Structure formats: C-alpha cells, structure tokens
Coordinates of C-alpha atoms (C1' of nucleotides) in Angstrom, one line a residue:
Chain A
X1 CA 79.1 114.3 129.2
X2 CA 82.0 113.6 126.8
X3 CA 86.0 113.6 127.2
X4 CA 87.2 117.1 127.9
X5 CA 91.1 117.7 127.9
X6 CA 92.9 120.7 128.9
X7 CA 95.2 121.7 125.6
X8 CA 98.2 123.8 126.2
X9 CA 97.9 125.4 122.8
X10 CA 94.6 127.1 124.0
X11 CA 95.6 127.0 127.4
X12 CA 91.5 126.0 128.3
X13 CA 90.0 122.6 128.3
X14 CA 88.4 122.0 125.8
X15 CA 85.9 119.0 124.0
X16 CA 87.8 116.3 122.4
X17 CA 87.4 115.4 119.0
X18 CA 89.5 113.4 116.6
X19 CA 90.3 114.5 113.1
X20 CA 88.7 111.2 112.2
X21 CA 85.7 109.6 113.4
X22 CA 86.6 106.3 116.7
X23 CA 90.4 107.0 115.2
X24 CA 92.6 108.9 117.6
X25 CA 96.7 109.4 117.2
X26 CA 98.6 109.8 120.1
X27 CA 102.2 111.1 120.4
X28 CA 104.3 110.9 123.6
X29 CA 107.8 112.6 124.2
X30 CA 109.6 109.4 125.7
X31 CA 112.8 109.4 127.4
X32 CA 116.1 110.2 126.6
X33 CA 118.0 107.4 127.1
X34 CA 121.1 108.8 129.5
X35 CA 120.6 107.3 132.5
X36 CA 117.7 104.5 134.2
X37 CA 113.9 105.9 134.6
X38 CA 113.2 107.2 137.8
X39 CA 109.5 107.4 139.0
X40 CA 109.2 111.0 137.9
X41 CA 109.5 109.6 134.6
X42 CA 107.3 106.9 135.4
X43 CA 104.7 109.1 136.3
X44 CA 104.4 110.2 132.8
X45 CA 103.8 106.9 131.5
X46 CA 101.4 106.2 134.2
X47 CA 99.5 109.9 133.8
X48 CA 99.4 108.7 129.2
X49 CA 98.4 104.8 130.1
X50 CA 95.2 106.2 131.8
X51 CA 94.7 108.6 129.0
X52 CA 95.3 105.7 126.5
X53 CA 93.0 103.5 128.9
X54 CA 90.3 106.0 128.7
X55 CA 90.0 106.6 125.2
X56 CA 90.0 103.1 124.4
X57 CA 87.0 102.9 126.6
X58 CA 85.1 105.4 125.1
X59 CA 85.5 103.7 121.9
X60 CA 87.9 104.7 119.9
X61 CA 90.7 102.8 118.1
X62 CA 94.0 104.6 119.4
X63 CA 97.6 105.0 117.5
X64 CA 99.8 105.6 120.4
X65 CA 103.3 106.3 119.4
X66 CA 106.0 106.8 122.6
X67 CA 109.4 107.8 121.0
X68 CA 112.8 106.6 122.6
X69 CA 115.6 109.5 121.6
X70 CA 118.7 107.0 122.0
X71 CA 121.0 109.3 120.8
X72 CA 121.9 113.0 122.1
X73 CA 124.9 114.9 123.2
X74 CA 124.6 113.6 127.3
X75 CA 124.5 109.7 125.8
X76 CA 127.9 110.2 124.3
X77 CA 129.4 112.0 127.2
X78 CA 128.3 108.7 129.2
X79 CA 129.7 106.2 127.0
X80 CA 133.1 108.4 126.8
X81 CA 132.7 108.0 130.6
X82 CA 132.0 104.7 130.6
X83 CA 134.3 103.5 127.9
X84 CA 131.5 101.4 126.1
X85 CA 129.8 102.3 123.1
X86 CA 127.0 105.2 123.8
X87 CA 124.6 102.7 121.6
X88 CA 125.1 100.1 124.4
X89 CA 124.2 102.5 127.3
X90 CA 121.3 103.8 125.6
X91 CA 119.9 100.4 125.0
X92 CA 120.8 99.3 128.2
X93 CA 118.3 102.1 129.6
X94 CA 115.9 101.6 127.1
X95 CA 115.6 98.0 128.7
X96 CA 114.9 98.9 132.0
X97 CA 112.4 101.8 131.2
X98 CA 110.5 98.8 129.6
X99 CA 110.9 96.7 132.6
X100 CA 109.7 99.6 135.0
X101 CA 107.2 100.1 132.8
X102 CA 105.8 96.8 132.5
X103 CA 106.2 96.6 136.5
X104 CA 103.9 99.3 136.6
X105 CA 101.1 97.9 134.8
X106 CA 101.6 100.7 132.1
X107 CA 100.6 99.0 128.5
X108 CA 103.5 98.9 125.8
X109 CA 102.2 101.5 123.2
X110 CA 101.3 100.7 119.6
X111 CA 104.8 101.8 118.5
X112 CA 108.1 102.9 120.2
X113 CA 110.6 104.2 117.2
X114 CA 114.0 104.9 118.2
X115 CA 115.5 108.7 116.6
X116 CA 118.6 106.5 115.5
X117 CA 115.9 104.3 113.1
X118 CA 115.1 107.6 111.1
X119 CA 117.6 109.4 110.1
X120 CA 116.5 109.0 106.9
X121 CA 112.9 110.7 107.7
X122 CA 115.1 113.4 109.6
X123 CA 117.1 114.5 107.1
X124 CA 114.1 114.8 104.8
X125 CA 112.3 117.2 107.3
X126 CA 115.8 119.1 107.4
X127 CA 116.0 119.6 103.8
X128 CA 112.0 120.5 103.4
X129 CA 112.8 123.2 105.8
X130 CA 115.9 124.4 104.0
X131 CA 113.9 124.4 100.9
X132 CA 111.6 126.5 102.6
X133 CA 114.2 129.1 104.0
X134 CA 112.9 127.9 107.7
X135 CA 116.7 126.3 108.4
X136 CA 120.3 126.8 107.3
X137 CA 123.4 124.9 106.9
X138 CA 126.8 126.5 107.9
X139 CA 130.0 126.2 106.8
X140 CA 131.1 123.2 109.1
X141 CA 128.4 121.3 108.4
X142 CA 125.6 121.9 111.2
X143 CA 121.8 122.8 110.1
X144 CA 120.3 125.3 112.6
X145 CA 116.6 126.5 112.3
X146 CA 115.9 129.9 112.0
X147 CA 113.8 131.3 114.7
X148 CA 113.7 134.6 112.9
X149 CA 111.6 133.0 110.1
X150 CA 108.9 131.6 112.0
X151 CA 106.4 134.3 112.5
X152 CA 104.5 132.4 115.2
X153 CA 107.5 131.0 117.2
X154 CA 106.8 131.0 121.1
X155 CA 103.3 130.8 120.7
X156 CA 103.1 127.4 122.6
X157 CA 105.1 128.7 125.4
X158 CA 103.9 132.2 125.4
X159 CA 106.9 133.8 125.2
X160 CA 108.8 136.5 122.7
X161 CA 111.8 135.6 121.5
X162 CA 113.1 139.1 122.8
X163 CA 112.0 138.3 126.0
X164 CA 114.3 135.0 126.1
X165 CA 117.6 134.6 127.6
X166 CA 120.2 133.8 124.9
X167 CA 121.7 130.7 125.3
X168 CA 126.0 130.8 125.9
X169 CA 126.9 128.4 123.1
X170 CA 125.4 130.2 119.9
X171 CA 127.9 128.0 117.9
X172 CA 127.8 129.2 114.3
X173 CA 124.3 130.0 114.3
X174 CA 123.3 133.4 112.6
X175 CA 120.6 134.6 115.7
X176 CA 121.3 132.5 119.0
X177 CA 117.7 131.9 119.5
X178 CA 118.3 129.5 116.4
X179 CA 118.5 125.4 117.5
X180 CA 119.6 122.5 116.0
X181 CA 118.7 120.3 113.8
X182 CA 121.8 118.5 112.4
X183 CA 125.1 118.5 114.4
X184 CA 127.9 118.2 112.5
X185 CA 130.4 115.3 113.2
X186 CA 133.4 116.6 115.6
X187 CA 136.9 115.0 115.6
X188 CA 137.1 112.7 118.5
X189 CA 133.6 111.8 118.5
X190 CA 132.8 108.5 117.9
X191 CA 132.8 107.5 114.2
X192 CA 129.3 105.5 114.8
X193 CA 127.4 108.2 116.4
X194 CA 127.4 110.0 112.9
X195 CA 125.3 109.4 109.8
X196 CA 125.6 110.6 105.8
X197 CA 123.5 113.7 104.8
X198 CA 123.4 116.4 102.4
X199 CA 125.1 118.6 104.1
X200 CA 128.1 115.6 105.3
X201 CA 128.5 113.3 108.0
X202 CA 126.2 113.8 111.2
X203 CA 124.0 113.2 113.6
X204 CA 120.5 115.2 114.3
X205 CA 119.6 117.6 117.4
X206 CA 117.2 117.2 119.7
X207 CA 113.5 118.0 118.6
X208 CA 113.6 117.3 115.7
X209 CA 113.3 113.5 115.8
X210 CA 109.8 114.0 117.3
X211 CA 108.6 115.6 113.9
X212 CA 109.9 113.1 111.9
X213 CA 108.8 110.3 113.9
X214 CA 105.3 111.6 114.7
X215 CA 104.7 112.4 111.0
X216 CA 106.2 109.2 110.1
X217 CA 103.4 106.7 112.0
X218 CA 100.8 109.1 112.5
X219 CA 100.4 111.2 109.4
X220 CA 100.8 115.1 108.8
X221 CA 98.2 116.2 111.3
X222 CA 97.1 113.8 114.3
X223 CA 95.2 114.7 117.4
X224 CA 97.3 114.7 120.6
X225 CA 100.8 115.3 121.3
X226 CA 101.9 115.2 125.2
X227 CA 105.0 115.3 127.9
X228 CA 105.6 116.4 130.7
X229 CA 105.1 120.1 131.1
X230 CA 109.3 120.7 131.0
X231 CA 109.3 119.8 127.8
X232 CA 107.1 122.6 126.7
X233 CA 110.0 124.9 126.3
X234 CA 112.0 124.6 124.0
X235 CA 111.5 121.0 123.4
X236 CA 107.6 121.4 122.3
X237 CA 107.4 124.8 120.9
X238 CA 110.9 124.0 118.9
X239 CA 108.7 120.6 117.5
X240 CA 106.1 123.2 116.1
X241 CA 108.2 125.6 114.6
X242 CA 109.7 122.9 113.1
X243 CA 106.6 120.8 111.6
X244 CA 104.3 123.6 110.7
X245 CA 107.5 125.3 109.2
X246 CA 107.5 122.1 107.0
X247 CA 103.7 123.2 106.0
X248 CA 102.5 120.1 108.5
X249 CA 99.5 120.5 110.3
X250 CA 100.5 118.6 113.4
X251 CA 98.8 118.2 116.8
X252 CA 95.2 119.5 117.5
X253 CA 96.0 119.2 121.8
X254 CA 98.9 119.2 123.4
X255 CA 98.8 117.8 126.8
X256 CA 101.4 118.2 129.5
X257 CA 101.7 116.8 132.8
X258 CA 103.2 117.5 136.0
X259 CA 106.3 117.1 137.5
X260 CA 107.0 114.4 140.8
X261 CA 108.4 116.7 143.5
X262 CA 111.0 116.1 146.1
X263 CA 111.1 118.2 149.4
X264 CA 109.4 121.0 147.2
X265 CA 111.8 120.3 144.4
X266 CA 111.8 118.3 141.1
X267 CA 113.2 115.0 140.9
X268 CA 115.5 114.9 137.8
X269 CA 118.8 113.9 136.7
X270 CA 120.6 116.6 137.2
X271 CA 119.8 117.3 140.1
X272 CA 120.4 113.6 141.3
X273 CA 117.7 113.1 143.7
X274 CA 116.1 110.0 141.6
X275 CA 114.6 107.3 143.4
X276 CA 113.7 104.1 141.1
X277 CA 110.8 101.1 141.4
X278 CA 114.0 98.3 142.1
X279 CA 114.8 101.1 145.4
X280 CA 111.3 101.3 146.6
X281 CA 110.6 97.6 146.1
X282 CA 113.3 97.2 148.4
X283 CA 111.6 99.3 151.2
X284 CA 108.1 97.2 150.9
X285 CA 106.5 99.1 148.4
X286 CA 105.0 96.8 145.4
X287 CA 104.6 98.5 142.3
X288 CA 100.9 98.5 142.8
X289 CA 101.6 100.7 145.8
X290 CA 103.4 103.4 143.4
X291 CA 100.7 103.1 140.7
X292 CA 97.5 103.5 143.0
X293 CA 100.1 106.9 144.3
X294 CA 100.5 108.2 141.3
X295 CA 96.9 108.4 140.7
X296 CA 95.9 110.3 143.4
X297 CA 97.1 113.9 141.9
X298 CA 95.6 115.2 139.2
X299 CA 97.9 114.7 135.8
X300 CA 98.8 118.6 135.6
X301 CA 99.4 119.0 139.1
X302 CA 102.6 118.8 140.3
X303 CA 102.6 115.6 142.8
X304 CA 105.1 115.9 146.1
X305 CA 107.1 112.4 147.0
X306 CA 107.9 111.1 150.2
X307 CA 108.2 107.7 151.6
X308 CA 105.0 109.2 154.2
X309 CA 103.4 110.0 151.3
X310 CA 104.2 106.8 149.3
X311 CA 103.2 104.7 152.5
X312 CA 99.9 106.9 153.2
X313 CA 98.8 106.1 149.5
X314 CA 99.8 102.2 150.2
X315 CA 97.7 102.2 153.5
X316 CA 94.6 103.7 150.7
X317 CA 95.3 101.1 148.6
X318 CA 94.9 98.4 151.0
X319 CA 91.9 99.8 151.9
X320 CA 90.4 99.0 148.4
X321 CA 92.5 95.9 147.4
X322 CA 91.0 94.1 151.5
X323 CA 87.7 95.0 149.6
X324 CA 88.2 93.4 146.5
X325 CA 89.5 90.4 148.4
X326 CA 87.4 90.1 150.8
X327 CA 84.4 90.3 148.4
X328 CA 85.9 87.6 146.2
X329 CA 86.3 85.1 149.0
X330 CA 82.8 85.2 150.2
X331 CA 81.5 85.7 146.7
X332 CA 83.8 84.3 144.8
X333 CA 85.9 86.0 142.5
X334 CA 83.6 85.2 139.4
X335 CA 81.0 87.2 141.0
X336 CA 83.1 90.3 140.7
X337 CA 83.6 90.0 137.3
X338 CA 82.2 92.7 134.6
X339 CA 80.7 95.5 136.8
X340 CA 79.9 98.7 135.7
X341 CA 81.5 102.4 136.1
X342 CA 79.8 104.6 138.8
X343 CA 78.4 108.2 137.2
X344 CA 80.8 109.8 139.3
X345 CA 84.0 107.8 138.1
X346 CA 82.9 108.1 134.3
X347 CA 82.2 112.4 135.0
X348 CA 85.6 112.0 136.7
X349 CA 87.0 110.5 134.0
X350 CA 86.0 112.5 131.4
X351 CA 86.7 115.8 133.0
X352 CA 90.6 116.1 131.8
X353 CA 90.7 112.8 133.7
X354 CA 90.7 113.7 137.0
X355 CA 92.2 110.7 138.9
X356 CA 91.5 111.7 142.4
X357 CA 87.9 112.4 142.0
X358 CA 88.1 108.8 140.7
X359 CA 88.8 107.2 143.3
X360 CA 87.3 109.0 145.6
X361 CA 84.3 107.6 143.8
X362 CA 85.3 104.0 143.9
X363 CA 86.2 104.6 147.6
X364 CA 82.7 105.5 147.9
X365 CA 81.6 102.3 146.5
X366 CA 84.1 100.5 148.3
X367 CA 82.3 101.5 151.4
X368 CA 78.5 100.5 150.2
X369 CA 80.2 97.3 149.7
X370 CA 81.9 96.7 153.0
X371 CA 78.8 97.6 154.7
X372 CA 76.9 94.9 152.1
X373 CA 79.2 92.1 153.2
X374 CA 78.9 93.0 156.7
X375 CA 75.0 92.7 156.9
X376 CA 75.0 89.6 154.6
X377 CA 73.6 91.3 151.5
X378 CA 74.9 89.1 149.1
X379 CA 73.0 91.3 145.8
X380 CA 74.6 94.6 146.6
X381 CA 77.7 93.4 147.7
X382 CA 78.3 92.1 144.4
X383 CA 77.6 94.9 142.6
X384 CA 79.9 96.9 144.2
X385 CA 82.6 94.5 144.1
X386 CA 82.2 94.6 140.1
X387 CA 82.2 98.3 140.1
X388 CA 85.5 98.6 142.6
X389 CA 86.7 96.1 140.1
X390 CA 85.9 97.4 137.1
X391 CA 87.2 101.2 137.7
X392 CA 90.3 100.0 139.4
X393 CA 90.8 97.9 136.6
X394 CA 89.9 101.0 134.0
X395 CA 93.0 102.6 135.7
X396 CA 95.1 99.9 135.2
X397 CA 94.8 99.1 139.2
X398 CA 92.7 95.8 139.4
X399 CA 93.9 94.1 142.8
X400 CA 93.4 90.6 141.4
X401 CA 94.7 91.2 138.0
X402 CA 97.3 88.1 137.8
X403 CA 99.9 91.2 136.7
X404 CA 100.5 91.8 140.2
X405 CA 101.7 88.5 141.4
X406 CA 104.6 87.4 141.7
X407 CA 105.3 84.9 138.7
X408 CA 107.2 82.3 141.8
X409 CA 104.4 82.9 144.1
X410 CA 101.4 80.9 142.8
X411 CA 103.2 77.8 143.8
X412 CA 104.9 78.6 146.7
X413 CA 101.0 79.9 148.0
X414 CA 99.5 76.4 147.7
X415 CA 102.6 75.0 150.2
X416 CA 102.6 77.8 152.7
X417 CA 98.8 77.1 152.7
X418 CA 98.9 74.0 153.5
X419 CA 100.9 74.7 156.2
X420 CA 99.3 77.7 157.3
X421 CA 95.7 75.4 157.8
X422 CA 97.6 72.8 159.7
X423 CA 98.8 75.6 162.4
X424 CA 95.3 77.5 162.1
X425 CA 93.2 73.9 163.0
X426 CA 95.2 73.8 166.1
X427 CA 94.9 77.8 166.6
X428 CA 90.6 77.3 166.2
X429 CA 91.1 73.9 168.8
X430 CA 92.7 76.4 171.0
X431 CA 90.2 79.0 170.9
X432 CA 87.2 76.3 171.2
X433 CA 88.6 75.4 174.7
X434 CA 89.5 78.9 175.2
X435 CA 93.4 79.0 175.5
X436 CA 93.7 82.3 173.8
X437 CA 97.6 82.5 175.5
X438 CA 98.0 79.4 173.2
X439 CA 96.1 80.5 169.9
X440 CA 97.7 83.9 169.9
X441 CA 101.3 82.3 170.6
X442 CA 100.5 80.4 167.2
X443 CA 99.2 83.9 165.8
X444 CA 102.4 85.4 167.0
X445 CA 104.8 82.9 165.6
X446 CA 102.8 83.3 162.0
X447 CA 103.2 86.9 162.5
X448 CA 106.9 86.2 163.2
X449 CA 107.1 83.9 159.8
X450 CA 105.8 87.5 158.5
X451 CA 102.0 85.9 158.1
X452 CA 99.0 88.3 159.5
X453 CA 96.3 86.2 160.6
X454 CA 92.6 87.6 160.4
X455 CA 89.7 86.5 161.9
X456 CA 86.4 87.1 159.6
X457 CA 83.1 85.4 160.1
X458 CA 83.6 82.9 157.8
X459 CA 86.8 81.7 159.2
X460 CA 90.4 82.8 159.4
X461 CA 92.1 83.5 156.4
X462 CA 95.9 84.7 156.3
X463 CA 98.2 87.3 153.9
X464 CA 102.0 87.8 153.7
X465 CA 103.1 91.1 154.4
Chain B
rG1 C1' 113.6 140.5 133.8
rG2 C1' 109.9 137.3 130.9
rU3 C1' 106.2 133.0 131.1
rG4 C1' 103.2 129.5 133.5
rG5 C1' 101.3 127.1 137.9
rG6 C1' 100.2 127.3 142.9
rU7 C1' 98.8 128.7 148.5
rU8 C1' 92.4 124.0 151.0
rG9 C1' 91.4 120.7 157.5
rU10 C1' 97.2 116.5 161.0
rC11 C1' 99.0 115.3 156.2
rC12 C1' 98.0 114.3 151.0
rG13 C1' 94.6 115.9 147.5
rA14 C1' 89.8 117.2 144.4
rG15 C1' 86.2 120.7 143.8
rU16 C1' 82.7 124.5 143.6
rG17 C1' 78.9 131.1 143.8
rG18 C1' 74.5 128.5 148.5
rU19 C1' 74.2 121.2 149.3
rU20 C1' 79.3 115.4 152.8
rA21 C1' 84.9 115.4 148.0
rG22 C1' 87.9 111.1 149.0
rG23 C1' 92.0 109.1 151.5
rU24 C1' 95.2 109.4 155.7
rA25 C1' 96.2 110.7 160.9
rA26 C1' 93.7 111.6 165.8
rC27 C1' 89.8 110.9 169.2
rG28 C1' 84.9 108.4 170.6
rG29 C1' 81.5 104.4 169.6
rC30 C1' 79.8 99.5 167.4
rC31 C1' 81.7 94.6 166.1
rU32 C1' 85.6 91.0 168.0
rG33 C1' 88.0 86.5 173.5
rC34 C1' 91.9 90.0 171.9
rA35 C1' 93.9 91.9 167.5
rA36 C1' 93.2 93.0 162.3
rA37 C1' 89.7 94.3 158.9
rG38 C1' 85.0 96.7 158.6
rC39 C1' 81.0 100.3 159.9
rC40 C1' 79.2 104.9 162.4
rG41 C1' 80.4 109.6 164.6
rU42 C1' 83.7 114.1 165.7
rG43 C1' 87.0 117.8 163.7
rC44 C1' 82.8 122.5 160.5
rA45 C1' 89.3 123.7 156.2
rC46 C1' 90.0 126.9 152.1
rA47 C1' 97.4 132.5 152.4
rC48 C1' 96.3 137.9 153.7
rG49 C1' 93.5 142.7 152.8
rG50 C1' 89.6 145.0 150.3
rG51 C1' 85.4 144.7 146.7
rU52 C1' 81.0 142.6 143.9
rU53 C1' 76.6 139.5 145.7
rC54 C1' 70.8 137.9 149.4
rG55 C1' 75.1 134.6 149.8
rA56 C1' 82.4 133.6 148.1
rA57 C1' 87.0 129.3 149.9
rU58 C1' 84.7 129.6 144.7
rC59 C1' 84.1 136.1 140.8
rC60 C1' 87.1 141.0 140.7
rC61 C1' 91.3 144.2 142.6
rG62 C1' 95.6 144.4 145.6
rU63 C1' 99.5 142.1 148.9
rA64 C1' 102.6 138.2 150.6
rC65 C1' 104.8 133.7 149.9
rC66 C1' 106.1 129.0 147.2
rC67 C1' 107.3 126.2 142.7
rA68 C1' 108.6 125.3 137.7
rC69 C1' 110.3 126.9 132.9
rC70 C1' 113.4 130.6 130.0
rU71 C1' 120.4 125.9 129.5
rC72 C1' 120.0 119.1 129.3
rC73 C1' 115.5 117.1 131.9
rA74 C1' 108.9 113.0 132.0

RNA sequence: GGUGGGUUGUCCGAGUGGUUAGGUAACGGCCUGCAAAGCCGUGCACACGGGUUCGAAUCCCGUACCCACCUCCA
C-alpha cells in the first residue's frame, strides 16, 4: 500500500502523488507571531514533522516551507501596549516558537520566510490581481479582493457567500464579503510598520502573504498545503481565491489538523487558556512526554488536554522508553541499532498517517520483546528492540536519541554513578547477609535523593525521576 | 441560520459488515526477600429508535446531545 492523505479540497482521502516524480512541496500556515506558542500550536508542528518524517521515508526529496506572518494588526496592538517596537515582539516570539520547537524534537523545515521579507512578491500578487479585475484599490489607499469576482469562492469551505455572516467592519470595501490585501497606512500607526506600493505607503493583510510566499519557494503549483483546520475559513479558502485568481495552479491537497482541546474547549489566545512546554516542564513532564501525547490522536481529530491525560500518555511512554533501555543494557545499545518497520506501523503510516494505530503497533512489539528478554532469547529480543527503535525514531520519538538529554547531564551522570555503585555495593552486602531493613533504608534514602533503584537479573541499575 | 466534525469499555483513543486495536485504570495470577519493571488472565465497549442483512458498533433513515468554524486564532 502507498501514502493515502485525506485532502480537504475533495473532502475524501485520497492516493498521494507529487506533480513531480520523489519531489514533493510542502506548505505550512505558521504562526502569527502575537504572543509565545502554546502546545495547541505545537501540535501542528508535531502532527507536519511526522508528515515530513514520512514522506522522506518513503523516498521522496521534500521542500517544506513553514511561513512566520510577523506582521498583522494584533502585533501592533501589542507593541502599542508594550511600548516597544511591534518588530521586537514578533521576533521575540518567533524565538521561542523555534525553541519549543526544537524541544520538541520537531525538524527546522527547509525554509521559514517571514511576510515582512516579501513585500515585494506581495505587492506583485496584488497588482496581478488588479490587472485581472480580481482586487481593487480605494480611495484611501487600501486594496480589497473582490469576492464577487471569484466564481468558485467558498468552494474549500463549502459555504455560499450568501450564506455568510457579514463581517461589522466593511471599511471601504464595495461588498463586505471582500478582504484585504493591502492596508493602508493610518496616522498614529507606527511609521515602520508601513511599506511603498503602487497604490502608497502600506502594509499587506493577512492571507495574502501565504500566496506570495508559497509561490515564491515552491513554484506556481506544488502539492500540499496544510494548517490547522481553523484556518480553513477564511484564511485558506481566502489563499485560493487569491492564487488561482492570479491564474496559479496552487495546492493539489490541503491538509488540516485538529485542534488541542481544554475541558471540551479549544485552547487559543483569545480565549487565554494556553499552557506552554517551559509550564509543563515545570510539573515533571519532559518534552518527550508531550511529543509521545501528541501522537496518540489521530492528526484530524480533535485531541482533549489534561494534566491526567498528559500524565496517562507519560506512564505509556515509559512503558516503551523501560523497553528500549532495558534492551540496550543487556544487549547493548549497538544491537538496537537499524531495525526494520513492522507491516502494521508502515499500513498505519501510510493510511493518512494514523499515529495511534502506530503505536499500538510498536507496543505490540514492545511486548514480544519484553517477553524475549525475560526468557533469555537474545535473537528475538534484538529484533524487536530495532523495530521499537526504529518506529519511535520514524516519529521523531527515539528514547535514546541524544536530543533528549539534557546537554549538563552526561557529566553530572558519570559522578552520581559513581556514587550511586558505592551505596549499591553496600545495599547487595546487605542483601547477601540478608539485612533487607538495611538495604531498603539505603534504597529509601536513594529514593529520597530522588533516585529509583531497580532490581533486574543482571544487577541493579538506577534512574532519576 | 449556514458549514464541517463527533458520540466506542474506568479514562484516552484507533478501527471495521462476521476474526484481540493499543495504552491507561482496576482486579487476579506468575516472577521478586520486598518493591519496581516485566509477563499472563479478567472486564466481552461501541448515544438512542427503527430499517437493510444469514450477520451491524461498522451501511441506510430518524432522534438526542457535544464541539468547532462562519470575527483574530495551529
């Protein structure tokens, strides 16, 4: 079986196929720069690494372009609030998606263009569009697009333009329906949030960056365009008015995933209810915890978040990561190298990526294993410690990938070693006369020092919490 | 009002016209000095009401409820 991908513009899943052969361009819908990520957003990058991951895999040489808009009407109202420069808050946030990201294991993706580094590209895609009676400039200066003169406009969405609800602020716009693409400069605005165009000084609206940047590195028609699924309207369907409106073929799937509920609602911005990596790390859960959670739900499904549920997918985790260690200490961790995918996992994979079945597949393996290494059979036991490796690593999830160690704690492990063997030699004396009261009181006091102590039959070995 | 998605066992979460999802929690067992980890077993789930079918949680019709989007949001 080959990659299947559910596409929003058919609304079915359907087979995947690049316009060109082992070439695939991927655009993603990054953040608005306002305010710092929040795992919701995270979740996105997680659900498109995977995606990334997985075509790479199957062989073809990927283009992945996430955009950063650093520059919309909420990113000036901060830096008015803030009295700092809107530029300075948007890269500031910028910074720390990065970070998260990174945290998270999530691969940096071929190219991340910022809206404010093509303005020129922008105002060409404005102008082709006026030439084309698509968009019109008004009086004061702004450039709306003309819903009325796109034939197929809501097509993406599914909706009738009659059917919408007009929006308040129609502005100077001719239909209300109509959106922006270039936003006159206002008096009081800052003068460096505005740019020279044809039709005076500026700055664009939102949607139409996408166009311009996805056209820009990927070309006039590329193969998949993705966000999250609240992006779909107006953000996405306003993207493809806009490009085909230009005569550009654009994207052949669009992908959208689902949102990160809290208590049955979403977590956003507005709504405040955001919780971040740095706020979780603070509670005892690593970013590996997060990651292996936000794989568990299917990419379109909406995923609900709790600290339960974050802790429930931590104690699964575990469950897999013990494995994988406990397999490289008898085995050593070069025998776990460069195992294969299980049918299941690849059929998982490949059907719109379903994540969960994934696992479940390399928790099935994770059991062979365990039961291998419990009845000494060295053969399959390294097997499936190469195939729990090799799939967790496909998903970015690899427990002994050296990403998920703390950069401080390689050399701080060989002293608390040392001192961990010195207490455990007097623990196993203990035990071999049979003072248990005394071996677990040096157990306890480990376990105190926040050091679990576990018995296995080759020998104690010990983990920090 | 319009559009889309959903309702699965303690909880989370896949899936499918007839065969064990997986994890997690609980209980029982094995192992262990004890614990941890691990393994085995138990729970026979699919919102409700009809229908189609040899057989439906899976298809069809209806009902109820939930969520999202239609205004900035991954």
């Amino acid at each position: 079986m080959s990659l299947r991908l559910y596409d929003t513009g058919t609304r079915s899943v359907r087979d995947f196929q690049p316009r060109k052969p082992g070439e695939v361009g991927v655009y993603l819908c990054g953040l608005t720069v306002q305010g710092p990520p929040h795992i919701g957003h995270l979740r996105g990058g997680v659900a498109y690494d995977m995606l990334i991951r997985w075509l790479r895999r199957t062989g073809y040489n990927v283009t992945y372009v996430r955009n950063v808009t650093d520059i919309d009407d909420k990113i000036l109202v901060r830096g008015e609030e803030q009295g700092r420069p809107w530029w300075s808050i948007a890269y500031e946030n910028e910074r720390k998606l990065s970070r998260d990201y990174a945290a998270l294991n999530v691969e940096p993706p071929t190219y991340e263009p910022r809206a404010t580094g093509h303005i020129t590209e922008i105002i060409d895609l404005i102008s082709e569009l006026v030439e084309r009676g698509h968009a019109y400039a008004t009086e004061s200066g702004n450039v709306w697009f003309s819903v009325s003169s796109w034939a197929d406009y809501g097509e993406l969405s599914n909706r009738r333009p009659e059917d919408m609800l007009s929006s308040p602020d129609t502005g100077d716009k001719r239909d209300s329906r109509d959106f922006g693409l270039w936003k006159a400069h206002k008096p009081g605005e800052p003068e460096d949030a505005a740019w020279t165009s044809p039709w005076g000084r500026g700055r664009p609206g939102w949607h139409i960056e996408c166009s311009a940047m996805a056209r820009r590195y990927l070309g006039d028609g590329f193969d998949i365009h993705g966000g999250a699924t609240d992006l779909m309207f107006p953000h996405h369907e306003n993207e493809l008015a806009q490009s085909r409106g230009a005569g550009l073929d654009f994207t052949n799937f669009w992908i959208h995933g689902g949102l990160l509920n809290l208590s049955g609602t979403k977590m956003s911005k507005s709504l405040g209810n955001t919780l971040s990596v740095a706020s979780l790390g603070e509670k005892g859960f690593r970013p590996a915890d997060i990651r292996y959670y936000l794989t568990t739900g299917h990419y379109r499904s909406p995923l609900e978040f709790s600290e339960d549920l974050l802790a429930e997918a931590k104690t699964g985790w575990e469950r897999l990561s013990n494995f994988v260690h406990r397999a490289a200490e008898s085995l050593g961790a070069e025998a776990t190298i460069g195992g294969g995918l299980s049918p299941d996992f690849v059929n998982a994979m490949d059907d719109d990526l379903n994540t969960p079945a994934a696992i479940a597949a390399i928790h099935d393996m994770a059991r062979e294993g365990n039961t291998a290494l419990d009845s000494g059979n060295d053969t399959a036991a390294t097997s499936s410690a190469g195939g729990v490796r090799a799939m967790l690593d496909q998903l970015g999830l690899d427990p002994l990938d050296p990403h998920w160690e703390d950069p401080g704690d390689a050399k701080l492990h060989g002293a608390v070693d040392a001192l961990v063997k010195l207490a455990l030699e007097q623990r196993a004396e203990a035990r071999a006369r049979k003072d248990y009261a005394a071996a677990d009181r040096i157990r306890d006091e480990l376990a105190h020092a926040g050091i679990t102590v576990k018995d296995t039959p080759r020998g104690p070995v010990w983990t920090v919490d």
